[in-house]
Coordinates of C-alpha atoms in Angstrom, one line a residue:
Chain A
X124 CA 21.9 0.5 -68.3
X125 CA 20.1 3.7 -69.9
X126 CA 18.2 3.3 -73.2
X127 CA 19.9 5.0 -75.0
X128 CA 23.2 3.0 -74.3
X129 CA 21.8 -0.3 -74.9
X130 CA 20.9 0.9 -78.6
X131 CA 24.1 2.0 -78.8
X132 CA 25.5 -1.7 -78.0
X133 CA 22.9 -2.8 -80.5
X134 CA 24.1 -0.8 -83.3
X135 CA 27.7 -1.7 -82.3
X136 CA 27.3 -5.7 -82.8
X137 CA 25.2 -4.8 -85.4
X138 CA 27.6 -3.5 -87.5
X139 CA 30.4 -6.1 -86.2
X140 CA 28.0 -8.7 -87.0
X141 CA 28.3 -7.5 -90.9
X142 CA 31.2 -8.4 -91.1
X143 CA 32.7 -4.3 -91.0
X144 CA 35.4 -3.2 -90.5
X145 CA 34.3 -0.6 -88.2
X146 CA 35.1 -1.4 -84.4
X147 CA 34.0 0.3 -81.2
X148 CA 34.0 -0.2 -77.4
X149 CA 31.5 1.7 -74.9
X150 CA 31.7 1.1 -70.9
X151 CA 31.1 2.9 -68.1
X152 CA 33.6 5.7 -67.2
X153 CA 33.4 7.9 -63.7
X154 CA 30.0 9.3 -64.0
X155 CA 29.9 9.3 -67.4
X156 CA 30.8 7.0 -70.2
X157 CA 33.9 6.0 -72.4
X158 CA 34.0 5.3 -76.5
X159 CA 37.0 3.8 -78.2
X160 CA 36.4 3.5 -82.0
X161 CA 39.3 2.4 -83.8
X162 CA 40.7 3.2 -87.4
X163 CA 39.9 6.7 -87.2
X164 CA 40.9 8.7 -90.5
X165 CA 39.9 12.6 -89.6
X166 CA 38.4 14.8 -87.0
X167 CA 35.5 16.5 -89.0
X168 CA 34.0 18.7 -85.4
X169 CA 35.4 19.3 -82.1
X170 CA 34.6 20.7 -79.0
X171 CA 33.3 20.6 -75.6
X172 CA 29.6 20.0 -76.4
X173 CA 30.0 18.0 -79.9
X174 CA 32.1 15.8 -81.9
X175 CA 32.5 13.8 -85.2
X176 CA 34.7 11.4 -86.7
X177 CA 35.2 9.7 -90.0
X178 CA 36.4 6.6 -89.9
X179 CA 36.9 4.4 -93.6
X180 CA 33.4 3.5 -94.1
X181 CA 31.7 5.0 -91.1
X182 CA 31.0 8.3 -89.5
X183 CA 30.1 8.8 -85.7
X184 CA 28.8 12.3 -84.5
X185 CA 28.6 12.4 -80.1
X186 CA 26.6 14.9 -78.4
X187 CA 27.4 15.2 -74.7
X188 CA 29.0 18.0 -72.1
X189 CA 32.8 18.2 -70.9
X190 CA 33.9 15.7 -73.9
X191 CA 37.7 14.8 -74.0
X192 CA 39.6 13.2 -76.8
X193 CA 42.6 11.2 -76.7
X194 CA 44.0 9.9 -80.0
X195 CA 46.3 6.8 -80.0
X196 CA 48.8 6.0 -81.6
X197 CA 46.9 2.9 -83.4
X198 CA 44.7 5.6 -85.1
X199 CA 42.0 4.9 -82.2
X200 CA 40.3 7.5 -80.7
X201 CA 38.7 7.7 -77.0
X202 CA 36.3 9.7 -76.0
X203 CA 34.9 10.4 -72.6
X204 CA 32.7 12.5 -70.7
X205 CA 28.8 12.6 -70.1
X206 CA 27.7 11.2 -73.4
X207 CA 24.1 11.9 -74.9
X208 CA 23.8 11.0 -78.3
X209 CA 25.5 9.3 -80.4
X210 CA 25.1 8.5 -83.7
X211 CA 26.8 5.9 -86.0
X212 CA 26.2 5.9 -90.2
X213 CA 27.1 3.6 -92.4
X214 CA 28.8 6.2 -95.2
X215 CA 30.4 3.0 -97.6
X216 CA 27.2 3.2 -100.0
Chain B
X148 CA 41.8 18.0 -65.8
X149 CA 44.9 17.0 -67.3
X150 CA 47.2 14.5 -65.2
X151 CA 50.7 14.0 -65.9
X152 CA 52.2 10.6 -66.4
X153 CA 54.8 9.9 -63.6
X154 CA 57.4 9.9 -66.5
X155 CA 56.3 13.4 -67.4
X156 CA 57.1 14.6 -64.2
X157 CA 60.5 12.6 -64.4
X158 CA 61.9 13.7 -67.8
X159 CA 60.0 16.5 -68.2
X160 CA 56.7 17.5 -70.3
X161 CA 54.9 20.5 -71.7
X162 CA 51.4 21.9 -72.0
X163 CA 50.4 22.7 -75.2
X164 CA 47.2 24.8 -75.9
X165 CA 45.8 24.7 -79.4
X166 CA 43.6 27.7 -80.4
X167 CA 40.3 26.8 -81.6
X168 CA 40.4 27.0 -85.2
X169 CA 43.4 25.0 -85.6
X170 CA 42.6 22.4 -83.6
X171 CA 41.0 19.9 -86.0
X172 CA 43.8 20.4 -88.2
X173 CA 46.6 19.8 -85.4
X174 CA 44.2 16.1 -84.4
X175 CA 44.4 15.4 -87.8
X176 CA 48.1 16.0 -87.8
X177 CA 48.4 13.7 -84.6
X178 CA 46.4 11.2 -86.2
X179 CA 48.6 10.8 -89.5
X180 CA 52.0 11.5 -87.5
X181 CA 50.9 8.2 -84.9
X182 CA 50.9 11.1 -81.8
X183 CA 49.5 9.5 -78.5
X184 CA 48.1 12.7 -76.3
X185 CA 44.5 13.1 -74.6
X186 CA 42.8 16.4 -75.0
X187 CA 41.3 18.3 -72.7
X188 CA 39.6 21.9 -73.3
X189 CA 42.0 22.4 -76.5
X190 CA 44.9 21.7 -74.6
X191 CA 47.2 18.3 -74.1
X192 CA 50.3 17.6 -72.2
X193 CA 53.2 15.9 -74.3
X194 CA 56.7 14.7 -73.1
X195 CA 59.9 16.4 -73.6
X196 CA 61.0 13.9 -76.3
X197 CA 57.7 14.3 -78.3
X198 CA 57.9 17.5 -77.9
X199 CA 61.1 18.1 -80.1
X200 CA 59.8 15.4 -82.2
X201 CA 55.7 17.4 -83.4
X202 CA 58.0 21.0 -82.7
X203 CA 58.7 21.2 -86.3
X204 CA 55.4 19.5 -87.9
X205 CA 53.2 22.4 -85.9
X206 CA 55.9 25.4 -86.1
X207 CA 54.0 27.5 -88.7
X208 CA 51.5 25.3 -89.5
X209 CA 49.3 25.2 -86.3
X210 CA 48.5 28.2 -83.9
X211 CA 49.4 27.1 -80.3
X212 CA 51.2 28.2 -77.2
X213 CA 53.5 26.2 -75.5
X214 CA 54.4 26.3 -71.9
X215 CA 58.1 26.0 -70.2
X216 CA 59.5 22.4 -69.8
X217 CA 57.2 21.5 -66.5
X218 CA 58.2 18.3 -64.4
X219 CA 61.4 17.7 -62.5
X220 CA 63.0 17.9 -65.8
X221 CA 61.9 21.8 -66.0
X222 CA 62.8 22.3 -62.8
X223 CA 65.9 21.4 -63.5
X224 CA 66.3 23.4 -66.5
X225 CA 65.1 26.5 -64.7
X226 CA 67.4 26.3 -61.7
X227 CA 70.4 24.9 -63.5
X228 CA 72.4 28.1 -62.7
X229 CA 71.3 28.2 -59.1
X230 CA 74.1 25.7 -57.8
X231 CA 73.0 25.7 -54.5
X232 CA 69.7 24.1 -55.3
X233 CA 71.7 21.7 -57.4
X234 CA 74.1 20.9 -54.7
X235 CA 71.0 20.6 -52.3
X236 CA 69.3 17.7 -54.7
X237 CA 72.7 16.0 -55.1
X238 CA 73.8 15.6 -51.4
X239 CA 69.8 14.6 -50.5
X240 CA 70.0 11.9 -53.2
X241 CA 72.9 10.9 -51.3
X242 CA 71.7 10.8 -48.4
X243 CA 69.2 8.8 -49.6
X244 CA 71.3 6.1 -51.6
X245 CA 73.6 5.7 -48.3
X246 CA 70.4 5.4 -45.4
X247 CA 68.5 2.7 -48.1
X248 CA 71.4 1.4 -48.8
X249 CA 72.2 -0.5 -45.0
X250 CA 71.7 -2.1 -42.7
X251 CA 69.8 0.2 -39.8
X252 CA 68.2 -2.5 -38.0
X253 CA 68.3 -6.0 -37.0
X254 CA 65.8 -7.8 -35.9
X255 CA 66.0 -11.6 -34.5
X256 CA 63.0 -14.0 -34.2
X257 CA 63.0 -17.0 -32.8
X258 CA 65.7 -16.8 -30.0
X259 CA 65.3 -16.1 -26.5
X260 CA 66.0 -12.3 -25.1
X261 CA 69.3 -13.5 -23.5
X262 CA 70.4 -15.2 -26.5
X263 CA 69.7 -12.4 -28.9
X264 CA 73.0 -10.3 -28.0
X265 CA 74.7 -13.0 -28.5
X266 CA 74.0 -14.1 -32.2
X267 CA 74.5 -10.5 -33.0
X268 CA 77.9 -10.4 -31.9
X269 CA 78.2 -13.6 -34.0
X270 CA 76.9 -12.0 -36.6
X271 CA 78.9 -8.8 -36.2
X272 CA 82.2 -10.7 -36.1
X273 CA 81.4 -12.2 -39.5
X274 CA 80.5 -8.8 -40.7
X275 CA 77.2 -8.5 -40.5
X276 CA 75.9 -5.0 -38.3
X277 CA 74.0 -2.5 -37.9
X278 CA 75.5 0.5 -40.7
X279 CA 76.7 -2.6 -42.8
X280 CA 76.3 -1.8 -46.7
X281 CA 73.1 -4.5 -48.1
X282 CA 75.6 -5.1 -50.9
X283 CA 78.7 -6.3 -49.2
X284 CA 76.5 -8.6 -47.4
X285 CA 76.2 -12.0 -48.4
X286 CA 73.6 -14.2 -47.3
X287 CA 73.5 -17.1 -48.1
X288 CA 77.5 -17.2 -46.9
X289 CA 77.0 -15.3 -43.9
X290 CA 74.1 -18.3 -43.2
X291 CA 76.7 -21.0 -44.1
X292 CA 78.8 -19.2 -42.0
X293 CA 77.1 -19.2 -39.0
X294 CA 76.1 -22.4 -39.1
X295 CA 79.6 -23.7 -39.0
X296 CA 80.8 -21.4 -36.1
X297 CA 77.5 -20.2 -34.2
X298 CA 77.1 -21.8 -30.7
X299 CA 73.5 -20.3 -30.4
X300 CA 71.7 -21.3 -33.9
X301 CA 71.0 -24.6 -35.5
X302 CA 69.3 -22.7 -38.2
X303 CA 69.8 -19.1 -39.7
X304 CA 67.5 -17.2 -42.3
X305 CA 68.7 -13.6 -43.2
X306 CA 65.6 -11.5 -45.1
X307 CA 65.8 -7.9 -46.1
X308 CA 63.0 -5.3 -45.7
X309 CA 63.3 -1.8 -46.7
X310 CA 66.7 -1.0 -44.3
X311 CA 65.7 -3.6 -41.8
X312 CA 67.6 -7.1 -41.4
X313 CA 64.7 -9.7 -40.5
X314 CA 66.6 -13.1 -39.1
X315 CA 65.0 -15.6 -38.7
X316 CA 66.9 -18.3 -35.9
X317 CA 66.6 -21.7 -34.4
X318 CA 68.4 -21.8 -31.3
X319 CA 71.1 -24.8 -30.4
X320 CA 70.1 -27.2 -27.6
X321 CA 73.2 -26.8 -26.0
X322 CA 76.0 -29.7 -25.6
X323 CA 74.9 -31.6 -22.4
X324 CA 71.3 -31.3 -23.7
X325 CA 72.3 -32.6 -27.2
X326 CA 74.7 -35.5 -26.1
X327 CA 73.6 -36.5 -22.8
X328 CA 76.2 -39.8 -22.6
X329 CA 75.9 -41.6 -19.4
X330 CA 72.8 -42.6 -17.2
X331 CA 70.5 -41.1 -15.0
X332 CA 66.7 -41.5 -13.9
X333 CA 64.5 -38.8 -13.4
X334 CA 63.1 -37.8 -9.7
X335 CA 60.5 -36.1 -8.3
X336 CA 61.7 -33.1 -6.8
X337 CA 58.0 -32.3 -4.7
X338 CA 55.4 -34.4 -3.4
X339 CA 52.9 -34.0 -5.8
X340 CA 50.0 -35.7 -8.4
X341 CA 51.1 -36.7 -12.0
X342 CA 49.3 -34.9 -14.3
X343 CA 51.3 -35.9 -17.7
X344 CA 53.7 -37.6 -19.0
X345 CA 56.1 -37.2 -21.9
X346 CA 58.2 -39.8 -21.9
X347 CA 61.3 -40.0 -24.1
X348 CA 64.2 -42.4 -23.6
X349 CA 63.6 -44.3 -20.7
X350 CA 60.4 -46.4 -18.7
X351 CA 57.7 -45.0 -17.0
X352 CA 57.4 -45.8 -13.1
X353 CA 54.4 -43.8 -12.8
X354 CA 50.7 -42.8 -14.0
X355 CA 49.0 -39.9 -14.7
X356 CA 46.5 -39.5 -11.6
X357 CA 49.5 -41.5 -9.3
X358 CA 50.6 -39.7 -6.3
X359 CA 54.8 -39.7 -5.8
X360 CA 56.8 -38.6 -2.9
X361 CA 60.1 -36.5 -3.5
X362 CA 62.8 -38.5 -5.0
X363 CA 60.7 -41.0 -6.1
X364 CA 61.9 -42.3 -9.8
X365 CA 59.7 -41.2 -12.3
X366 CA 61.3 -42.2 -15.5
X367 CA 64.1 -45.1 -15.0
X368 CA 67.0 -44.9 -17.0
X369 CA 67.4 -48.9 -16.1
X370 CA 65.4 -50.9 -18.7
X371 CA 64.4 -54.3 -17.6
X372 CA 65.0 -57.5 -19.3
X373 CA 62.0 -58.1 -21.3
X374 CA 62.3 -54.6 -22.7
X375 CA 65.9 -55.6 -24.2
X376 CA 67.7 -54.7 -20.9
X377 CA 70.3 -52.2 -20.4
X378 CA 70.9 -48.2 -19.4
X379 CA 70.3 -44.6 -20.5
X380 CA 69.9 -41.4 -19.5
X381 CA 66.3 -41.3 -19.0
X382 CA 64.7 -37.9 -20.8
X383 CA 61.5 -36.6 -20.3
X384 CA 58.8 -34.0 -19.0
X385 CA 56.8 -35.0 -16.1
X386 CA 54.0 -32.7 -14.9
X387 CA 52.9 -32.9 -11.7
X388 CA 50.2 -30.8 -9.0
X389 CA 50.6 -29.8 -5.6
X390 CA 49.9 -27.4 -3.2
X391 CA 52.1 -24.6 -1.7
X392 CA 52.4 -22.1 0.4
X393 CA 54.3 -18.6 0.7
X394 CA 54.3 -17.0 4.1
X395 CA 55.2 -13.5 4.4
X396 CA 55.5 -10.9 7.6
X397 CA 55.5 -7.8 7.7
X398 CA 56.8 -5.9 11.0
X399 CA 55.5 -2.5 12.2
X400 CA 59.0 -1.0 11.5
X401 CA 61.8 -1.8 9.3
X402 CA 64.9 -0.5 7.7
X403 CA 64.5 1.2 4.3
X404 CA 66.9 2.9 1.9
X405 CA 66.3 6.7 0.5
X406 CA 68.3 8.3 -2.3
X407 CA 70.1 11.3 -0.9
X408 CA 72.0 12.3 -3.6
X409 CA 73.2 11.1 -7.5
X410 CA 76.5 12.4 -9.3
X411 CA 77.6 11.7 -13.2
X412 CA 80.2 9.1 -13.3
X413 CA 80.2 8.4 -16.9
X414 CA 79.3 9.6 -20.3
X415 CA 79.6 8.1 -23.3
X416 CA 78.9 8.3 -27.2
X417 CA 78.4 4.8 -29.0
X418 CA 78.1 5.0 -33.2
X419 CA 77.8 1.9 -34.3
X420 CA 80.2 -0.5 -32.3
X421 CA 82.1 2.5 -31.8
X422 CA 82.4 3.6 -28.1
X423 CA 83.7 7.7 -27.8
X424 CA 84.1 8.1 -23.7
X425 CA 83.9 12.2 -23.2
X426 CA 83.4 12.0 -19.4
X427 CA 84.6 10.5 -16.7
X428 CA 84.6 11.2 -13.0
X429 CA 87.5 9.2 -10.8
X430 CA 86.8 10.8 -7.5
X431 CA 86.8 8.0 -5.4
X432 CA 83.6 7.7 -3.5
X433 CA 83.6 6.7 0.4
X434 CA 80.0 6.2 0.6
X435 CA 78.0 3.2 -0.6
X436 CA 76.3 4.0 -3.8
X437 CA 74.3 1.9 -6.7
X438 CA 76.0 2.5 -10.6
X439 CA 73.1 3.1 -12.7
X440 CA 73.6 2.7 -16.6
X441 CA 71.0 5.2 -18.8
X442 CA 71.0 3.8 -22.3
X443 CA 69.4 6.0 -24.7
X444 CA 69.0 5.7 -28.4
X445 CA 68.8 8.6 -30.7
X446 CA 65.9 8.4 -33.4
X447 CA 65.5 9.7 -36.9
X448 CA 62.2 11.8 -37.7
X449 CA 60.4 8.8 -39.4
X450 CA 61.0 6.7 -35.6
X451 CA 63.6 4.6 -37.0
X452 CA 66.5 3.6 -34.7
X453 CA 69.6 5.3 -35.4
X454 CA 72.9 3.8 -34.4
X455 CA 73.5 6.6 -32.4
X456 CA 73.4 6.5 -28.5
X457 CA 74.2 8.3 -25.2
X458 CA 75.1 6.3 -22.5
X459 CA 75.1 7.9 -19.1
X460 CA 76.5 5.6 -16.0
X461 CA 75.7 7.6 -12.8
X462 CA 76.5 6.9 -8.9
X463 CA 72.9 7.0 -6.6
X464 CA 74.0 7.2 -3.2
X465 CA 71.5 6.5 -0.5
X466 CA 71.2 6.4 3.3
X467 CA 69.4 3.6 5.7
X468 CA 66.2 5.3 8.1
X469 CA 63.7 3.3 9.9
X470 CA 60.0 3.9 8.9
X471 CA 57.0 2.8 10.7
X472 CA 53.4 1.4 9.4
X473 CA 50.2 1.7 10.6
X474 CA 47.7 -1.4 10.1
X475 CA 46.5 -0.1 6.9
X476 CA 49.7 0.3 5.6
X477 CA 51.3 -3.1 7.0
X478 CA 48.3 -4.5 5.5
X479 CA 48.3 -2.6 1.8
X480 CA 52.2 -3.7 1.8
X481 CA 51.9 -7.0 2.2
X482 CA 49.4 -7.6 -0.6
X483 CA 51.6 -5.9 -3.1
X484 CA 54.3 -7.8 -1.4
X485 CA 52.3 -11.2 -1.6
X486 CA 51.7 -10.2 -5.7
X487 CA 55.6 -10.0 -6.3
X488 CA 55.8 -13.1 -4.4
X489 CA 53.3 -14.8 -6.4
X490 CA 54.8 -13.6 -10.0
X491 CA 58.4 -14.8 -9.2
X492 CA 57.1 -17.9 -7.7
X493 CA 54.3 -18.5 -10.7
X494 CA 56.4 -17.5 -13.4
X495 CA 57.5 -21.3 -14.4
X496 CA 54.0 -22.8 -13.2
X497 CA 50.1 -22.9 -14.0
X498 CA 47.8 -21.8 -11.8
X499 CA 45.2 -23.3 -10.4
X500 CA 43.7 -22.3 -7.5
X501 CA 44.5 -19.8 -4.9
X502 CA 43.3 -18.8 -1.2
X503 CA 45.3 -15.7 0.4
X504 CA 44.9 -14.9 4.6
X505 CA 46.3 -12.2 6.5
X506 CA 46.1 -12.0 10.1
X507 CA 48.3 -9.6 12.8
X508 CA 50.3 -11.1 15.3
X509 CA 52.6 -9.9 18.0
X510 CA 52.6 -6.5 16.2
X511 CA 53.6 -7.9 12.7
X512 CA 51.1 -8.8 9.8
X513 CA 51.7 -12.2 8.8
X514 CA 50.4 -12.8 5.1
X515 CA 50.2 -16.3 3.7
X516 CA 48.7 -17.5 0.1
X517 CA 48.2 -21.6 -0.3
X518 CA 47.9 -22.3 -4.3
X519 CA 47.4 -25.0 -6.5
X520 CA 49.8 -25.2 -9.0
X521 CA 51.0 -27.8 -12.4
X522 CA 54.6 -27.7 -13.1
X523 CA 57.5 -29.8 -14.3
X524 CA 58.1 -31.6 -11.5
X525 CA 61.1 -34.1 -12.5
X526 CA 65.2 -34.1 -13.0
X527 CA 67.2 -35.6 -14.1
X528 CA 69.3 -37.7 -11.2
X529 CA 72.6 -39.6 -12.7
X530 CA 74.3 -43.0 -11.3
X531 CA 77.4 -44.5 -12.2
X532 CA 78.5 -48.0 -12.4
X533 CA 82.1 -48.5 -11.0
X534 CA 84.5 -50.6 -12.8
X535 CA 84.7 -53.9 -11.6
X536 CA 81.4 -54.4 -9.9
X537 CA 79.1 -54.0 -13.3
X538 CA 81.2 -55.7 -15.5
X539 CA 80.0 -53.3 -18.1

């Protein structure tokens, strides 16, 4: 699994570990990769390259090339292409 | 790439492209409105219904074209005053509904080639055939049925696949072999060397590894005292091995038949059980002649059976010439003469072992083959008591 995955993972069950309310999933997807974060409240960026979201008390910025969205109708959001960076922030302080 | 669901492309769906500056607005629209869609390159595909449903929440509000209704559904819209096409689609989805919806084949497992015909016309007098609808047909009654009035099955399992009948059949032992009343022993009919023994009403004479004469009693349907006394009908399989021969000459000239001629004598058109004679010739014919019957079934395009066929009878006439062999010939003859020989002979036996010789002899080739063989070698032989002398 790359590096840069596995600290994703990290900071995932980090923040499930806390006790948040902030859920995601991240698995291997085609050639790429596959994020579902749940309770999604807005779409602050979009496009092919770069994306953010704000979800209650988090916000989650991917980097990556030929990003696709699909929204459910749960208010999770699924992202998937060739991921690069992503980057999770605690925004509830 | 954007893939349509398979209920898109049933009841119809849309591609909407959003330009780029409205599109955060128009996911944060989706999101607050519960929309399921997957975006792609600022466009998504939505369904007919949700469609009409987000049509008024983005009219206005959110820059975007929409395309026509895609899918069978906008097919459908587009062509709806075409009536043709319309008529087309209607009479193929009947077609379809009436080919899935019978019987086109039927196919019996279980019964021997001779029976087969048979339990079909059973089956087809209780209204069960090829062209029948699957849903006038039923089963388990149709199994019952045939139970009660078949003479060929014991057992009867009717499965459907696709537009094939799969039945599954366990033939009847017929009457004299189910109640075999009266008594008999069972003789060898060849001198020969038991092999096995399957013994099944009745006492064993014999051994395996005994050598028996023809006639000898094999089985005895008499049962002696200290076996509780009494009669049956003895039943079993004895195997036994011998040796035999098959002799066959072949003379340097002989009569042979040659086709001189064929005309049409019948033509016919079956559908279904449905026989439509369109030709036939009554010129009486002085000449001896063969009737040949051509049976041939018409196929669909996917190599399915239809139950269409064409059934030609035609008249070979044919005329007697002598024909003379030289040694090579005489010789190639009788080997494939000797093979047909063998395969009619060996069909109900095991072989062994085999030795063929062929030597010529006042102008004939006499060919003979000795084999070793293991076959049933007993039958059943009945006696009868005659009132008054058994006291039975």
């Amino acid at each position: 699994m790359p590096e840069r995955i596995k600290k994703v993972k990290k900071i995932v069950s980090s923040l499930l570990a806390e006790g948040s309310d902030f859920h995601a999933e991240i698995d291997k997807s085609g050639d790429g990769f596959r994020v579902l974060v749940s309770g999604v409240r807005r779409v602050t960026e979009l496009s092919e390259k770069s994306l953010s979201l704000k979800c209650p008390h988090h916000s989650l910025k991917i980097k990556g090339d030929t990003l696709s969205l699909s929204l459910y109708e749960d208010k999770s959001v699924e992202i998937s292409g060739k991921l690069e960076v992503i980057e999770i922030a605690n925004t509830k302080n | 790439m954007l893939i349509p669901r398979i209920d898109f492309l049933i009841f119809g769906y849309r591609k909407i492209t959003i330009e780029e500056k409205d599109l955060k607005n128009a996911l944060n629209l989706f999101l607050k409105t519960g929309l399921s869609v997957k975006i792609e390159n600022s466009s998504f595909l939505i369904s007919e219904k949700e469609y009409k449903r987000i049509e008024s929440l983005i009219s206005g509000k959110i820059s975007c074209s929409v395309s026509e209704p895609l899918g069978l559904f906008g097919v459908l819209q587009k062509y709806k005053m075409r009536f043709g096409i319309s008529l087309a689609l209607l009479l193929s989805i009947f077609l379809c509904t009436f080919a899935s919806s019978r019987v086109w084949d039927i196919r019996i497992d279980g019964a021997s080639p001779e029976k087969e015909e048979e339990i079909l016309t059973e089956l087809s007098e209780l209204g069960f055939s090829v062209g029948t609808p699957f849903r006038k047909i039923d089963k388990a009654k149709i199994e019952a049925e045939m139970l009660s009035v078949s003479e060929n099955v014991s057992w009867i399992n009717i499965n459907q696949r696709g537009t094939v009948a799969y039945i599954k059949v366990i033939e009847k032992l017929s009457y004299e072999e189910e109640l075999k009343s009266g008594y008999a022993n069972i003789v060898a009919t060849r001198d020969c060397v038991i092999e096995e023994i399957i013994l099944r009403r009745g006492v064993a004479l014999v051994k395996a590894g005994e050598t028996v004469k023809k006639g000898q009693i094999l089985i005895s349907g008499v049962i002696p005292a200290e076996l509780g006394g009494g009669f049956c009908y003895a039943e079993g399989e004895v195997i036994g091995r011998y040796l035999d021969e098959i002799s066959l000459v072949i003379p340097q000239t002989e009569t042979q038949k040659k086709v001189v001629g064929r005309e049409i004598y019948r033509k016919n058109i079956n559908f279904f059980n449905f026989s439509l004679k369109f030709f036939k010739n009554y010129r009486k014919t002085e000449t001896e002649c063969d009737i040949i019957k051509e049976k041939r079934k018409f196929l669909s395009f996917f190599g399915k059976k239809l139950p269409l066929s064409r059934e030609y009878e035609w008249r070979v006439f044919y005329e007697e010439y002598d024909v003379s062999y030289t040694k090579d010939e005489m010789i190639r003859l009788g080997a494939k003469r000797m093979r047909d020989a063998l395969n009619r002979s060996l069909s109900d036996k095991t072989l062994l072992k085999l030795r063929t010789r062929g030597e010529f002899s006042d102008g004939n080739y006499i060919i003979a083959t000795e084999y070793v063989a293991t076959s049933e070698v007993g039958v059943a032989l009945e006696f009868h008591f005659f009132e008054g002398k058994t006291g039975d």
